[in-house]
């Protein structure tokens, strides 16, 4: 989750900005923009999945412990 938030999302957002600038001057086409947006979507999906996995694990631990887990 942290790696996605701190590394993958900013890199994908920077890629989109770069491609959009390149499109404005005719350096890139829409295909590159779609690839960059797909990378951003994938990074966001991974972040959400990581958070969901964390919470599911926390719930399972709390069920095993019979109370709140302090992590």
Tab-separated table of N, CA and C in Angstrom:
chain	number	residue	atom	x	y	z
A	1	UNK	N	0.825	-1.178	0.000
A	1	UNK	CA	0.000	0.000	0.000
A	1	UNK	C	0.875	1.249	0.000
A	2	UNK	N	1.839	1.292	0.896
A	2	UNK	CA	2.697	2.476	0.991
A	2	UNK	C	3.554	2.648	-0.263
A	3	UNK	N	4.081	1.556	-0.784
A	3	UNK	CA	4.891	1.631	-2.002
A	3	UNK	C	4.069	2.134	-3.168
A	4	UNK	N	2.861	1.629	-3.276
A	4	UNK	CA	1.980	2.095	-4.353
A	4	UNK	C	1.712	3.581	-4.203
A	5	UNK	N	1.361	4.001	-2.984
A	5	UNK	CA	1.034	5.402	-2.737
A	5	UNK	C	2.247	6.319	-2.953
A	6	UNK	N	3.396	5.885	-2.485
A	6	UNK	CA	4.573	6.756	-2.498
A	6	UNK	C	5.395	6.694	-3.781
A	7	UNK	N	5.295	5.594	-4.524
A	7	UNK	CA	6.142	5.439	-5.708
A	7	UNK	C	5.353	5.248	-7.007
A	8	UNK	N	4.449	4.282	-7.005
A	8	UNK	CA	3.764	3.953	-8.260
A	8	UNK	C	2.788	5.039	-8.710
A	9	UNK	N	1.974	5.549	-7.788
A	9	UNK	CA	0.998	6.580	-8.166
A	9	UNK	C	1.684	7.866	-8.659
A	10	UNK	N	2.687	8.386	-7.935
A	10	UNK	CA	3.350	9.584	-8.450
A	10	UNK	C	4.038	9.364	-9.802
A	11	UNK	N	4.623	8.189	-10.000
A	11	UNK	CA	5.275	7.903	-11.281
A	11	UNK	C	4.253	7.857	-12.416
A	12	UNK	N	3.116	7.223	-12.170
A	12	UNK	CA	2.075	7.144	-13.200
A	12	UNK	C	1.494	8.527	-13.496
A	13	UNK	N	1.305	9.336	-12.455
A	13	UNK	CA	0.783	10.687	-12.659
A	13	UNK	C	1.781	11.553	-13.433
A	14	UNK	N	3.066	11.394	-13.131
A	14	UNK	CA	4.091	12.136	-13.868
A	14	UNK	C	4.131	11.696	-15.324
A	15	UNK	N	3.955	10.403	-15.556
A	15	UNK	CA	3.942	9.876	-16.919
A	15	UNK	C	2.780	10.487	-17.699
A	16	UNK	N	1.604	10.553	-17.087
A	16	UNK	CA	0.449	11.150	-17.758
A	16	UNK	C	0.723	12.612	-18.099
A	17	UNK	N	1.283	13.349	-17.153
A	17	UNK	CA	1.585	14.765	-17.399
A	17	UNK	C	2.575	14.914	-18.545
A	18	UNK	N	3.575	14.054	-18.576
A	18	UNK	CA	4.577	14.094	-19.642
A	18	UNK	C	3.946	13.794	-21.003
A	19	UNK	N	3.115	12.781	-21.048
A	19	UNK	CA	2.470	12.408	-22.308
A	19	UNK	C	1.525	13.516	-22.772
A	20	UNK	N	0.775	14.097	-21.835
A	20	UNK	CA	-0.129	15.181	-22.211
A	20	UNK	C	0.641	16.369	-22.785
A	21	UNK	N	1.790	16.680	-22.189
A	21	UNK	CA	2.635	17.747	-22.733
A	21	UNK	C	3.151	17.374	-24.118
A	22	UNK	N	3.534	16.123	-24.283
A	22	UNK	CA	4.017	15.647	-25.575
A	22	UNK	C	2.940	15.647	-26.642
A	23	UNK	N	1.728	15.340	-26.255
A	23	UNK	CA	0.618	15.363	-27.213
A	23	UNK	C	0.402	16.791	-27.711
A	24	UNK	N	0.522	17.749	-26.812
A	24	UNK	CA	0.305	19.154	-27.176
A	24	UNK	C	1.272	19.629	-28.261
A	25	UNK	N	2.473	19.037	-28.297
A	25	UNK	CA	3.462	19.438	-29.307
A	25	UNK	C	3.615	18.388	-30.417
A	26	UNK	N	2.729	17.384	-30.410
A	26	UNK	CA	2.748	16.392	-31.474
A	26	UNK	C	3.768	15.290	-31.306
A	27	UNK	N	4.316	15.146	-30.110
A	27	UNK	CA	5.339	14.146	-29.862
A	27	UNK	C	4.758	12.758	-29.572
A	28	UNK	N	3.594	12.727	-28.955
A	28	UNK	CA	2.935	11.468	-28.615
A	28	UNK	C	1.541	11.442	-29.214
A	29	UNK	N	0.958	10.241	-29.230
A	29	UNK	CA	-0.425	10.145	-29.691
A	29	UNK	C	-1.295	9.594	-28.564
A	30	UNK	N	-2.539	9.372	-28.862
A	30	UNK	CA	-3.500	8.966	-27.859
A	30	UNK	C	-3.163	7.598	-27.256
A	31	UNK	N	-2.532	6.732	-28.022
A	31	UNK	CA	-2.173	5.400	-27.518
A	31	UNK	C	-1.283	5.504	-26.286
A	32	UNK	N	-0.289	6.398	-26.334
A	32	UNK	CA	0.599	6.566	-25.175
A	32	UNK	C	-0.175	7.099	-23.965
A	33	UNK	N	-1.124	8.000	-24.226
A	33	UNK	CA	-1.938	8.528	-23.131
A	33	UNK	C	-2.787	7.422	-22.509
A	34	UNK	N	-3.349	6.566	-23.332
A	34	UNK	CA	-4.131	5.450	-22.816
A	34	UNK	C	-3.265	4.496	-21.998
A	35	UNK	N	-2.047	4.256	-22.438
A	35	UNK	CA	-1.136	3.391	-21.685
A	35	UNK	C	-0.806	4.003	-20.329
A	36	UNK	N	-0.568	5.317	-20.300
A	36	UNK	CA	-0.256	5.998	-19.044
A	36	UNK	C	-1.460	5.965	-18.107
A	37	UNK	N	-2.637	6.181	-18.643
A	37	UNK	CA	-3.840	6.143	-17.804
A	37	UNK	C	-4.111	4.734	-17.290
A	38	UNK	N	-3.809	3.732	-18.100
A	38	UNK	CA	-3.950	2.344	-17.661
A	38	UNK	C	-3.003	2.054	-16.506
A	39	UNK	N	-1.777	2.563	-16.591
A	39	UNK	CA	-0.812	2.378	-15.501
A	39	UNK	C	-1.306	3.041	-14.216
A	40	UNK	N	-1.875	4.229	-14.337
A	40	UNK	CA	-2.404	4.917	-13.160
A	40	UNK	C	-3.582	4.127	-12.576
A	41	UNK	N	-4.471	3.664	-13.417
A	41	UNK	CA	-5.605	2.874	-12.960
A	41	UNK	C	-5.125	1.611	-12.250
A	42	UNK	N	-4.129	0.942	-12.813
A	42	UNK	CA	-3.581	-0.274	-12.211
A	42	UNK	C	-2.966	0.015	-10.850
A	43	UNK	N	-2.241	1.114	-10.738
A	43	UNK	CA	-1.633	1.483	-9.454
A	43	UNK	C	-2.703	1.770	-8.412
A	44	UNK	N	-3.738	2.470	-8.796
A	44	UNK	CA	-4.831	2.751	-7.851
A	44	UNK	C	-5.533	1.469	-7.435
A	45	UNK	N	-5.738	0.569	-8.385
A	45	UNK	CA	-6.379	-0.717	-8.076
A	45	UNK	C	-5.521	-1.520	-7.102
A	46	UNK	N	-4.207	-1.520	-7.300
A	46	UNK	CA	-3.306	-2.240	-6.389
A	46	UNK	C	-3.345	-1.640	-4.992
A	47	UNK	N	-3.417	-0.316	-4.913
A	47	UNK	CA	-3.484	0.339	-3.616
A	47	UNK	C	-4.767	-0.052	-2.881
A	48	UNK	N	-5.870	-0.045	-3.574
A	48	UNK	CA	-7.149	-0.427	-2.970
A	48	UNK	C	-7.127	-1.891	-2.548
A	49	UNK	N	-6.577	-2.752	-3.402
A	49	UNK	CA	-6.503	-4.179	-3.071
A	49	UNK	C	-5.616	-4.408	-1.856
A	50	UNK	N	-4.512	-3.686	-1.758
A	50	UNK	CA	-3.627	-3.819	-0.596
A	50	UNK	C	-4.338	-3.405	0.683
A	51	UNK	N	-5.088	-2.316	0.628
A	51	UNK	CA	-5.834	-1.863	1.803
A	51	UNK	C	-6.898	-2.890	2.183
A	52	UNK	N	-7.591	-3.437	1.199
A	52	UNK	CA	-8.613	-4.450	1.474
A	52	UNK	C	-7.982	-5.693	2.098
A	53	UNK	N	-6.850	-6.142	1.569
A	53	UNK	CA	-6.158	-7.306	2.124
A	53	UNK	C	-5.751	-7.061	3.575
A	54	UNK	N	-5.252	-5.867	3.855
A	54	UNK	CA	-4.849	-5.506	5.219
A	54	UNK	C	-6.045	-5.610	6.164
A	55	UNK	N	-7.158	-5.026	5.773
A	55	UNK	CA	-8.322	-5.013	6.648
A	55	UNK	C	-8.929	-6.404	6.825
A	56	UNK	N	-8.916	-7.201	5.770
A	56	UNK	CA	-9.402	-8.583	5.906
A	56	UNK	C	-8.524	-9.383	6.863
A	57	UNK	N	-7.224	-9.182	6.777
A	57	UNK	CA	-6.295	-9.859	7.691
A	57	UNK	C	-6.510	-9.389	9.118
A	58	UNK	N	-6.710	-8.095	9.300
A	58	UNK	CA	-6.953	-7.548	10.636
A	58	UNK	C	-8.230	-8.129	11.240
A	59	UNK	N	-9.280	-8.236	10.456
A	59	UNK	CA	-10.531	-8.822	10.944
A	59	UNK	C	-10.314	-10.281	11.327
A	60	UNK	N	-9.582	-11.016	10.512
A	60	UNK	CA	-9.309	-12.428	10.821
A	60	UNK	C	-8.518	-12.551	12.124
A	61	UNK	N	-7.532	-11.681	12.315
A	61	UNK	CA	-6.752	-11.703	13.560
A	61	UNK	C	-7.640	-11.394	14.764
A	62	UNK	N	-8.500	-10.408	14.617
A	62	UNK	CA	-9.385	-10.048	15.730
A	62	UNK	C	-10.348	-11.182	16.042
A	63	UNK	N	-10.785	-11.912	15.028
A	63	UNK	CA	-11.655	-13.049	15.292
A	63	UNK	C	-10.903	-14.150	16.038
A	64	UNK	N	-9.651	-14.374	15.652
A	64	UNK	CA	-8.840	-15.387	16.351
A	64	UNK	C	-8.531	-14.969	17.769
A	65	UNK	N	-8.282	-13.685	17.979
A	65	UNK	CA	-7.926	-13.203	19.304
A	65	UNK	C	-9.151	-12.991	20.200
A	66	UNK	N	-10.294	-12.862	19.582
A	66	UNK	CA	-11.508	-12.628	20.353
A	66	UNK	C	-11.640	-11.186	20.811
A	67	UNK	N	-10.919	-10.285	20.179
A	67	UNK	CA	-10.985	-8.869	20.551
A	67	UNK	C	-10.154	-8.045	19.593
A	68	UNK	N	-10.056	-6.757	19.899
A	68	UNK	CA	-9.298	-5.873	18.995
A	68	UNK	C	-7.813	-6.228	18.957
A	69	UNK	N	-7.259	-6.139	17.782
A	69	UNK	CA	-5.824	-6.365	17.600
A	69	UNK	C	-5.143	-5.007	17.503
A	70	UNK	N	-4.078	-4.827	18.233
A	70	UNK	CA	-3.320	-3.579	18.134
A	70	UNK	C	-2.063	-3.848	17.331
A	71	UNK	N	-2.022	-3.206	16.159
A	71	UNK	CA	-0.872	-3.401	15.280
A	71	UNK	C	-0.027	-2.171	15.234
